[in-house]
Short mmCIF file of C-alpha atoms and ligand atoms in Angstrom, two decimals:
data_model
loop_
_atom_site.label_atom_id
_atom_site.label_comp_id
_atom_site.label_asym_id
_atom_site.label_seq_id
_atom_site.Cartn_x
_atom_site.Cartn_y
_atom_site.Cartn_z
CA MET A 244 -14.31 24.20 12.00
CA LYS A 245 -12.28 24.05 8.82
CA ILE A 246 -9.52 21.50 8.53
CA LEU A 247 -6.83 21.25 5.88
CA ALA A 248 -5.20 17.81 5.63
CA ILE A 249 -1.97 16.66 4.01
CA GLU A 250 -1.20 13.07 2.99
CA THR A 251 2.18 11.92 1.60
CA SER A 252 2.78 8.51 3.18
CA CYS A 253 3.26 6.59 -0.06
CA ASP A 254 2.78 7.47 -3.72
CA GLU A 255 -0.15 9.89 -3.59
CA THR A 256 0.30 13.59 -2.87
CA ALA A 257 -3.04 14.67 -1.45
CA ILE A 258 -4.59 17.72 0.22
CA SER A 259 -8.18 18.07 1.31
CA ILE A 260 -10.11 20.85 3.03
CA ILE A 261 -13.27 20.05 4.97
CA GLU A 262 -15.71 22.00 7.08
CA ALA A 263 -17.57 20.37 9.95
CA LYS A 264 -19.48 21.27 13.06
CA ARG A 265 -18.43 19.60 16.30
CA GLY A 266 -20.73 16.62 16.77
CA GLY A 267 -22.50 17.25 13.44
CA LYS A 268 -23.93 14.45 11.27
CA THR A 269 -22.44 15.75 8.05
CA LEU A 270 -19.32 17.43 6.83
CA THR A 271 -18.66 19.49 3.74
CA VAL A 272 -15.80 18.51 1.46
CA LEU A 273 -14.50 21.81 0.13
CA SER A 274 -11.68 20.19 -1.80
CA ASN A 275 -10.14 16.75 -2.17
CA VAL A 276 -7.10 16.79 -4.44
CA VAL A 277 -5.12 13.61 -5.10
CA VAL A 278 -2.13 13.54 -7.43
CA SER A 279 -1.07 9.97 -8.05
CA GLN A 280 2.54 9.09 -8.82
CA ILE A 281 1.63 5.70 -10.27
CA ALA A 282 2.93 6.62 -13.73
CA VAL A 283 6.28 7.64 -12.23
CA HIS A 284 6.74 4.38 -10.32
CA LYS A 285 5.32 2.05 -12.97
CA PRO A 286 8.66 1.43 -14.73
CA TYR A 287 10.11 0.21 -11.40
CA GLY A 288 7.21 -2.15 -10.69
CA GLY A 289 6.68 -0.67 -7.24
CA VAL A 290 7.06 2.49 -5.19
CA PHE A 291 10.59 3.82 -5.07
CA PRO A 292 10.87 5.81 -1.77
CA MET A 293 13.38 8.46 -2.85
CA LEU A 294 11.48 9.07 -6.05
CA ALA A 295 8.25 9.40 -4.03
CA LYS A 296 9.96 11.99 -1.81
CA ARG A 297 11.08 14.03 -4.83
CA GLU A 298 7.61 13.90 -6.40
CA HIS A 299 5.87 14.97 -3.18
CA ALA A 300 8.28 17.90 -2.87
CA LYS A 301 7.45 18.89 -6.45
CA ASN A 302 3.68 18.41 -6.09
CA LEU A 303 2.84 19.87 -2.69
CA VAL A 304 2.71 23.58 -3.52
CA PRO A 305 0.66 23.14 -6.74
CA VAL A 306 -1.67 20.69 -4.95
CA LEU A 307 -2.12 23.21 -2.12
CA GLU A 308 -2.92 25.93 -4.64
CA THR A 309 -5.55 23.73 -6.33
CA ALA A 310 -7.07 22.76 -2.97
CA LEU A 311 -7.28 26.40 -1.87
CA ARG A 312 -8.80 27.48 -5.18
CA GLU A 313 -11.38 24.66 -5.12
CA SER A 314 -12.41 25.54 -1.60
CA GLU A 315 -12.60 29.23 -2.50
CA SER A 316 -10.00 30.07 0.14
CA PHE A 317 -7.56 31.39 -2.42
CA LEU A 318 -7.00 35.14 -2.14
CA LEU A 319 -4.01 36.93 -3.62
CA ARG A 320 -2.32 39.68 -1.63
CA SER A 321 -1.93 43.01 -3.34
CA LYS A 322 1.78 42.83 -2.60
CA LYS A 323 4.05 39.87 -1.82
CA LEU A 324 4.71 39.64 1.90
CA GLU A 325 8.27 40.21 3.09
CA LEU A 326 9.24 37.28 5.31
CA PRO A 327 10.51 38.46 8.70
CA PRO A 328 14.10 37.12 9.07
CA ALA A 329 13.16 34.99 12.10
CA VAL A 330 10.36 33.25 10.17
CA GLU A 331 12.60 32.73 7.16
CA LYS A 332 15.26 31.20 9.37
CA GLU A 333 12.75 28.84 10.94
CA LEU A 334 11.35 27.78 7.58
CA ARG A 335 14.83 27.24 6.23
CA SER A 336 15.62 24.92 9.12
CA ILE A 337 12.32 23.01 8.67
CA PHE A 338 13.05 22.50 4.97
CA GLU A 339 16.72 21.67 5.46
CA ARG A 340 16.34 18.49 3.41
CA GLU A 341 13.81 19.78 0.90
CA PRO A 342 15.50 22.87 -0.59
CA GLU A 343 13.38 22.80 -3.75
CA LEU A 344 10.17 22.64 -1.70
CA PHE A 345 11.43 25.58 0.38
CA GLU A 346 11.96 27.53 -2.82
CA ALA A 347 8.44 26.80 -4.09
CA PHE A 348 7.01 27.60 -0.64
CA GLN A 349 8.80 30.95 -0.53
CA GLU A 350 7.66 31.80 -4.05
CA PHE A 351 3.99 31.04 -3.43
CA LEU A 352 2.92 31.36 0.20
CA PRO A 353 3.81 35.06 0.70
CA THR A 354 1.67 35.95 -2.33
CA ILE A 355 -1.61 34.71 -0.82
CA LYS A 356 -3.68 35.71 2.18
CA THR A 357 -3.84 33.37 5.18
CA PRO A 358 -6.90 31.13 4.61
CA LYS A 359 -9.54 30.76 7.32
CA ILE A 360 -8.51 27.32 8.54
CA ASP A 361 -8.70 26.12 12.14
CA ALA A 362 -6.28 23.22 12.06
CA ILE A 363 -3.86 21.41 9.77
CA ALA A 364 -4.01 17.61 9.97
CA PHE A 365 -1.16 15.62 8.48
CA THR A 366 -0.10 11.98 8.16
CA ARG A 367 2.76 11.43 10.60
CA GLY A 368 2.94 7.69 9.90
CA PRO A 369 2.99 4.83 9.14
CA GLY A 370 4.40 4.83 5.62
CA LEU A 371 7.64 5.33 3.71
CA PRO A 372 9.82 7.59 5.88
CA PRO A 373 11.28 9.73 3.05
CA ALA A 374 7.76 10.32 1.69
CA LEU A 375 6.25 11.00 5.14
CA TRP A 376 8.90 13.56 6.05
CA VAL A 377 8.02 15.81 3.13
CA GLY A 378 4.39 16.08 4.30
CA VAL A 379 5.38 16.44 7.95
CA ASN A 380 7.76 19.30 7.14
CA PHE A 381 5.24 20.95 4.85
CA ALA A 382 2.65 20.85 7.66
CA ARG A 383 5.17 22.26 10.17
CA ALA A 384 6.06 25.06 7.75
CA LEU A 385 2.42 25.97 7.07
CA SER A 386 1.70 26.02 10.79
CA THR A 387 4.71 28.26 11.39
CA PHE A 388 3.86 30.59 8.53
CA TRP A 389 0.10 30.82 9.02
CA LYS A 390 0.04 30.33 12.83
CA ILE A 391 -2.45 27.49 12.65
CA PRO A 392 -2.44 24.48 15.04
CA LEU A 393 -1.41 21.00 13.91
CA ILE A 394 -2.98 17.57 14.37
CA PRO A 395 -0.75 14.54 13.70
CA VAL A 396 -2.83 11.73 12.20
CA ASN A 397 -2.17 8.02 11.96
CA HIS A 398 -2.67 6.93 8.35
CA MET A 399 -4.30 3.65 9.43
CA GLU A 400 -6.81 5.52 11.60
CA GLY A 401 -7.67 7.46 8.45
CA HIS A 402 -8.19 4.22 6.49
CA MET A 403 -10.25 2.77 9.32
CA LEU A 404 -12.56 5.79 9.69
CA SER A 405 -13.02 6.30 5.94
CA SER A 406 -15.81 3.73 5.79
CA LEU A 407 -17.91 5.92 8.10
CA LEU A 408 -18.21 8.56 5.39
CA LYS A 409 -20.80 8.53 2.66
CA ARG A 410 -20.63 11.23 0.06
CA SER A 411 -24.21 12.21 -0.71
CA GLY A 412 -24.33 15.41 -2.73
CA ASN A 413 -21.54 17.18 -4.45
CA GLN A 414 -19.83 18.32 -1.26
CA LYS A 415 -22.10 17.03 1.53
CA THR A 416 -20.84 13.92 3.24
CA GLU A 417 -22.76 11.96 5.85
CA ILE A 418 -20.94 10.80 8.95
CA THR A 419 -22.01 7.54 10.62
CA GLU A 420 -21.19 7.17 14.31
CA PRO A 421 -19.10 4.07 14.94
CA ALA A 422 -20.93 1.36 16.92
CA PHE A 423 -18.56 -0.44 19.26
CA PRO A 424 -17.11 -2.96 19.46
CA VAL A 425 -15.65 -2.51 16.02
CA VAL A 426 -13.55 -5.08 14.20
CA ALA A 427 -11.56 -3.43 11.41
CA LEU A 428 -9.71 -5.16 8.61
CA LEU A 429 -7.09 -2.80 7.25
CA ILE A 430 -5.66 -3.96 3.95
CA SER A 431 -3.27 -1.87 1.90
CA GLY A 432 0.03 -1.97 0.09
CA GLY A 433 1.95 -1.71 3.35
CA HIS A 434 -0.43 -3.17 5.95
CA THR A 435 -2.64 -6.12 6.71
CA GLU A 436 -4.10 -6.08 10.15
CA ILE A 437 -7.19 -6.79 12.19
CA VAL A 438 -7.88 -4.15 14.81
CA LEU A 439 -10.35 -4.38 17.66
CA SER A 440 -11.74 -1.03 18.73
CA THR A 441 -13.79 -0.91 21.93
CA GLY A 442 -14.29 2.86 21.97
CA LEU A 443 -13.26 6.02 20.16
CA PHE A 444 -9.45 5.94 19.65
CA LYS A 445 -9.15 2.71 21.67
CA TYR A 446 -7.37 0.24 19.44
CA LYS A 447 -5.90 -3.17 19.91
CA ASN A 448 -4.09 -4.90 17.10
CA ILE A 449 -5.28 -8.50 17.29
CA GLY A 450 -3.72 -9.83 14.11
CA SER A 451 -1.35 -8.86 11.34
CA THR A 452 0.66 -10.28 8.51
CA ARG A 453 3.84 -12.09 9.37
CA ASP A 454 5.44 -11.26 6.02
CA ASP A 455 4.00 -9.45 2.99
CA ALA A 456 1.02 -7.09 3.15
CA VAL A 457 -1.90 -8.23 1.04
CA GLY A 458 -1.60 -5.32 -1.42
CA GLU A 459 2.08 -6.09 -1.76
CA ALA A 460 1.19 -9.71 -2.57
CA PHE A 461 -1.21 -8.51 -5.29
CA ASP A 462 1.53 -6.28 -6.70
CA LYS A 463 4.21 -9.00 -6.60
CA ALA A 464 1.95 -11.70 -8.07
CA ALA A 465 1.03 -9.29 -10.87
CA ARG A 466 4.68 -8.67 -11.60
CA ILE A 467 5.36 -12.42 -11.79
CA LEU A 468 2.48 -12.70 -14.26
CA GLY A 469 3.92 -9.85 -16.33
CA LEU A 470 1.15 -7.41 -15.39
CA PRO A 471 1.77 -3.71 -14.66
CA TYR A 472 1.92 -1.94 -11.29
CA PRO A 473 -0.26 -1.57 -9.24
CA GLY A 474 -1.23 -5.21 -9.48
CA GLY A 475 -4.44 -5.14 -7.42
CA PRO A 476 -6.78 -3.57 -9.98
CA GLU A 477 -5.11 -5.56 -12.78
CA ILE A 478 -5.56 -8.95 -11.08
CA SER A 479 -9.06 -8.04 -10.02
CA ALA A 480 -10.12 -7.11 -13.58
CA ARG A 481 -8.77 -10.40 -14.98
CA ALA A 482 -10.36 -12.48 -12.24
CA GLU A 483 -13.65 -10.74 -12.96
CA ARG A 484 -13.32 -11.45 -16.68
CA PHE A 485 -12.76 -15.14 -15.85
CA ARG A 486 -15.91 -15.25 -13.70
CA LYS A 487 -17.99 -13.32 -16.24
CA GLN A 488 -17.12 -15.85 -18.93
CA GLY A 489 -18.80 -18.42 -16.70
CA LYS A 490 -15.56 -20.34 -16.31
CA HIS A 491 -14.67 -22.54 -13.38
CA SER A 492 -11.37 -23.58 -11.90
CA SER A 493 -9.68 -26.20 -14.08
CA GLY A 494 -7.99 -27.52 -10.94
CA LEU A 495 -4.58 -27.06 -12.57
CA TYR A 496 -3.65 -23.82 -10.84
CA THR A 497 -4.73 -24.13 -7.22
CA LEU A 498 -3.00 -21.94 -4.64
CA PRO A 499 -2.57 -22.36 -0.88
CA ARG A 500 -4.58 -20.52 1.79
CA PRO A 501 -1.73 -19.91 4.24
CA MET A 502 -2.51 -20.02 7.98
CA ILE A 503 -6.22 -20.36 7.33
CA ARG A 504 -6.55 -22.96 10.08
CA SER A 505 -4.18 -21.35 12.58
CA ASN A 506 -5.81 -20.48 15.86
CA ASP A 507 -5.11 -16.73 15.69
CA PHE A 508 -5.89 -13.65 13.59
CA ASP A 509 -2.59 -13.50 11.74
CA PHE A 510 -1.88 -13.73 8.04
CA SER A 511 0.92 -14.78 5.73
CA PHE A 512 0.93 -13.85 2.07
CA SER A 513 4.45 -14.49 0.87
CA GLY A 514 3.66 -18.20 0.45
CA ILE A 515 0.87 -17.53 -2.08
CA LYS A 516 3.17 -15.24 -4.04
CA THR A 517 5.94 -17.88 -4.10
CA ALA A 518 3.42 -20.51 -5.17
CA VAL A 519 2.48 -18.26 -8.11
CA LEU A 520 6.16 -17.91 -9.00
CA TYR A 521 6.82 -21.69 -9.01
CA MET A 522 3.60 -22.30 -10.92
CA VAL A 523 4.44 -19.78 -13.62
CA GLN A 524 7.98 -21.13 -13.99
CA LYS A 525 6.52 -24.51 -14.90
CA ILE A 526 4.10 -23.18 -17.54
CA PRO A 527 5.78 -23.24 -20.98
CA ASP A 528 3.15 -21.05 -22.65
CA LEU A 529 1.53 -18.51 -20.33
CA THR A 530 -1.55 -17.65 -22.41
CA GLU A 531 -3.98 -14.86 -21.54
CA GLU A 532 -6.55 -17.51 -20.53
CA ILE A 533 -4.12 -19.15 -18.10
CA ARG A 534 -3.15 -15.74 -16.71
CA ASP A 535 -6.81 -14.92 -16.11
CA GLU A 536 -7.34 -18.23 -14.32
CA ILE A 537 -4.31 -17.69 -12.07
CA CYS A 538 -5.58 -14.18 -11.24
CA TYR A 539 -8.93 -15.72 -10.37
CA GLU A 540 -7.33 -18.38 -8.16
CA PHE A 541 -5.15 -15.78 -6.50
CA GLU A 542 -8.08 -13.48 -5.72
CA GLU A 543 -10.13 -16.40 -4.38
CA ALA A 544 -7.27 -17.58 -2.13
CA VAL A 545 -6.64 -14.10 -0.73
CA THR A 546 -10.34 -13.38 -0.21
CA GLU A 547 -10.92 -16.67 1.63
CA THR A 548 -7.97 -16.01 3.91
CA LEU A 549 -9.01 -12.45 4.77
CA LEU A 550 -12.62 -13.47 5.30
CA SER A 551 -11.92 -16.50 7.46
CA LYS A 552 -9.65 -14.58 9.85
CA THR A 553 -12.09 -11.67 10.11
CA MET A 554 -14.98 -14.07 10.81
CA ARG A 555 -12.87 -15.74 13.48
CA ALA A 556 -12.43 -12.30 15.08
CA ALA A 557 -16.17 -11.64 14.77
CA GLU A 558 -16.92 -14.92 16.55
CA LYS A 559 -14.74 -13.97 19.45
CA TYR A 560 -15.47 -10.24 19.79
CA VAL A 561 -19.08 -10.00 18.51
CA PRO A 562 -18.64 -6.62 16.76
CA ARG A 563 -21.54 -4.29 15.97
CA MET A 564 -19.56 -2.94 13.04
CA VAL A 565 -16.98 -4.50 10.75
CA LEU A 566 -15.00 -1.79 8.98
CA LEU A 567 -12.85 -2.41 5.93
CA GLY A 568 -10.20 0.09 4.89
CA GLY A 569 -7.16 0.52 2.64
CA GLY A 570 -6.51 0.21 -1.08
CA VAL A 571 -7.30 -3.51 -1.26
CA ALA A 572 -10.77 -2.81 0.18
CA SER A 573 -11.67 -1.37 -3.22
CA ASN A 574 -11.58 -4.94 -4.59
CA SER A 575 -15.16 -5.71 -5.59
CA HIS A 576 -14.85 -9.48 -5.10
CA ILE A 577 -13.59 -9.01 -1.53
CA GLN A 578 -16.40 -6.51 -0.88
CA LYS A 579 -19.08 -8.91 -2.08
CA ALA A 580 -17.63 -11.88 -0.21
CA PHE A 581 -17.61 -9.93 3.05
CA LYS A 582 -21.14 -8.57 2.61
CA ASP A 583 -22.57 -12.00 1.74
CA ALA A 584 -20.74 -13.93 4.44
CA PHE A 585 -21.51 -11.49 7.24
CA LEU A 586 -25.15 -11.16 6.26
CA LYS A 587 -25.43 -14.94 6.46
CA ASN A 588 -23.32 -15.64 9.54
CA PHE A 589 -23.32 -12.42 11.58
CA PRO A 590 -26.44 -10.49 10.57
CA ASP A 591 -26.10 -8.19 13.60
CA ALA A 592 -22.73 -6.87 12.47
CA GLU A 593 -22.89 -4.04 9.95
CA VAL A 594 -20.18 -4.38 7.31
CA ARG A 595 -18.99 -0.98 6.10
CA ILE A 596 -16.75 -0.49 3.09
CA PRO A 597 -15.31 2.86 2.01
CA GLU A 598 -16.32 4.32 -1.32
CA ASN A 599 -13.67 3.51 -3.90
CA GLU A 600 -12.11 6.97 -4.01
CA LEU A 601 -11.73 6.79 -0.21
CA SER A 602 -10.18 3.28 -0.18
CA THR A 603 -6.93 4.21 -1.82
CA ASP A 604 -4.77 6.91 -0.29
CA ASN A 605 -6.39 10.33 -0.02
CA ALA A 606 -6.33 13.34 2.30
CA LEU A 607 -10.07 13.44 2.98
CA MET A 608 -9.74 10.46 5.33
CA ILE A 609 -6.87 12.28 7.09
CA ALA A 610 -9.02 15.42 7.39
CA PHE A 611 -11.85 13.34 8.87
CA ALA A 612 -9.54 11.61 11.36
CA GLY A 613 -8.15 15.07 12.22
CA TYR A 614 -11.69 16.35 12.76
CA MET A 615 -12.52 13.40 15.04
CA ARG A 616 -9.38 14.10 17.06
CA CYS A 617 -10.21 17.82 17.25
CA ALA A 618 -13.76 17.11 18.35
CA HIS A 619 -13.06 14.33 20.86
CA ASP A 620 -9.40 14.38 21.83
CA GLU A 621 -8.19 17.93 22.31
CA LYS A 622 -4.84 16.88 23.67
CA SER A 623 -3.77 15.65 20.26
CA ILE A 624 -3.83 19.26 18.97
CA ILE A 625 -0.45 21.00 18.88
CA PRO A 626 -0.97 24.77 19.22
CA ALA A 627 0.62 27.12 16.70
CA GLY A 628 3.96 28.43 17.91
CA SER A 629 4.37 25.53 20.37
CA LYS A 630 7.89 24.28 21.01
CA LYS A 631 6.56 20.79 20.27
CA ILE A 632 6.40 21.57 16.55
CA LYS A 633 10.17 21.39 16.38
CA ASP A 634 10.11 17.85 17.77
CA ILE A 635 7.49 16.36 15.45
CA LYS A 636 8.97 13.36 13.70
CA ALA A 637 7.62 11.22 10.90
CA ASP A 638 7.23 7.63 12.09
CA GLY A 639 7.26 4.96 9.40
CA ASN A 640 6.10 2.29 11.86
CA TRP A 641 3.60 4.25 13.95
CA GLY A 642 1.14 1.72 15.31
CA LEU A 643 -2.50 2.51 16.07
O1 KG4 B 907 -4.07 2.16 0.71
P1 KG4 B 907 -3.27 2.22 -0.53
O2 KG4 B 907 -3.71 3.17 -1.62
O3 KG4 B 907 -1.79 2.61 -0.23
C1 KG4 B 907 -1.11 2.15 0.91
O4 KG4 B 907 -1.28 2.76 1.98
O5 KG4 B 907 -0.41 1.13 0.74
O6 KG4 B 907 -3.18 0.73 -1.11
C2 KG4 B 907 -2.49 0.43 -2.30
C3 KG4 B 907 -2.58 -1.06 -2.54
C4 KG4 B 907 -1.75 -1.55 -3.73
O7 KG4 B 907 -0.98 -2.65 -3.31
C5 KG4 B 907 -2.77 -1.95 -4.77
O8 KG4 B 907 -2.36 -3.00 -5.60
C6 KG4 B 907 -3.94 -2.35 -3.90
O9 KG4 B 907 -3.94 -1.42 -2.85
N1 KG4 B 907 -5.22 -2.30 -4.63
C7 KG4 B 907 -5.99 -3.36 -4.85
C8 KG4 B 907 -7.08 -2.92 -5.63
N2 KG4 B 907 -6.95 -1.57 -5.82
C9 KG4 B 907 -5.79 -1.21 -5.20
N3 KG4 B 907 -5.85 -4.65 -4.50
C10 KG4 B 907 -6.80 -5.53 -4.89
N4 KG4 B 907 -7.86 -5.19 -5.63
C11 KG4 B 907 -8.05 -3.90 -6.02
N5 KG4 B 907 -9.13 -3.57 -6.75
ZN1 ZN B 908 -2.86 3.75 2.68
#
């Protein structure tokens, strides 16, 4: 089956097309297009939801065209199709709040032939509602126009499953079967949670942050230190530079490890961020060396906290696999700490970390989650033309 997936939950507009056989051990990535809005949001020091919505609306049609061309599913019609009035009316109502996207859709879609695609997967949540809605409506419109079924996908399920993929050749991607029980640590700009999975699509949230998400803490700490958005890669690079220079903590800039001893799987990151703020306010001359050391301390504190709570979960639930997912999982220090600690303390648990391009937001993980749903959970498929399509709603807080 061929699946086209759409991701617009935050600040990446992404479309991917994959081909997979039910129950197969590999899938073929026909296209994986990601357009990042980082440059647009940088001046604001974070993602600005209404701006994200506008950018998604601008990007979706060109990203679709690129994805179709890359996957060789792009075929021009000899003559632009006349939209039947009923279809036009339906599309107009779907795009009520995205008139400019409707315009681009009407310009482009009737000029190409319907691609051979079996289902359209799309991120329905969680994420920023204005951003999510653009992708949801685009998916509904494509389904209406092309008469292709829809699969709503949970963005966090995408992050969680992404570590099961290993891109081998150019397009070939190996799929590893999950071994249950699974303990997943999902760490992104909007989420920090530990999920226990005892079977396919069976999830229980066993811990989450009580305030800031860990990626958000990276971004806020970076801002306090005068570093650009997104803060994660910036802090990580400076911490790495500090380590590479063979330096050790001077003991002047220690940070707390909030809730590390609490008897649960929850996190709190706003305290570390505030500690960075108070620390920086007291430093008269914030040199590059001091900045690097604070980045190092920050990364150490966050890593220790994430690791200790995940190991606590591993002690209790004895997982066969520990899956990391989300943008923060691309942090190389966190990756190494997890691999080393689990190898030493839980050698029977396989730690899996997504490849970097699959850690941060992308549509390939949404396509894969959509494929898994198609293959193992048929009831999540919404047939083309179904009345249910009208009722699909983006859900900013959709839990696993
Ligand atoms: O999963 P993601 O791309 O988007 C959300 O769904 O939120 O995650 C983005 C977050 C940002 O907060 C960014 O600072 C963080 O991931 N991030 C990192 C690294 N790369 C991205 N955090 C720490 N270390 C990194 N190397
Ligand atoms: Zn994400």
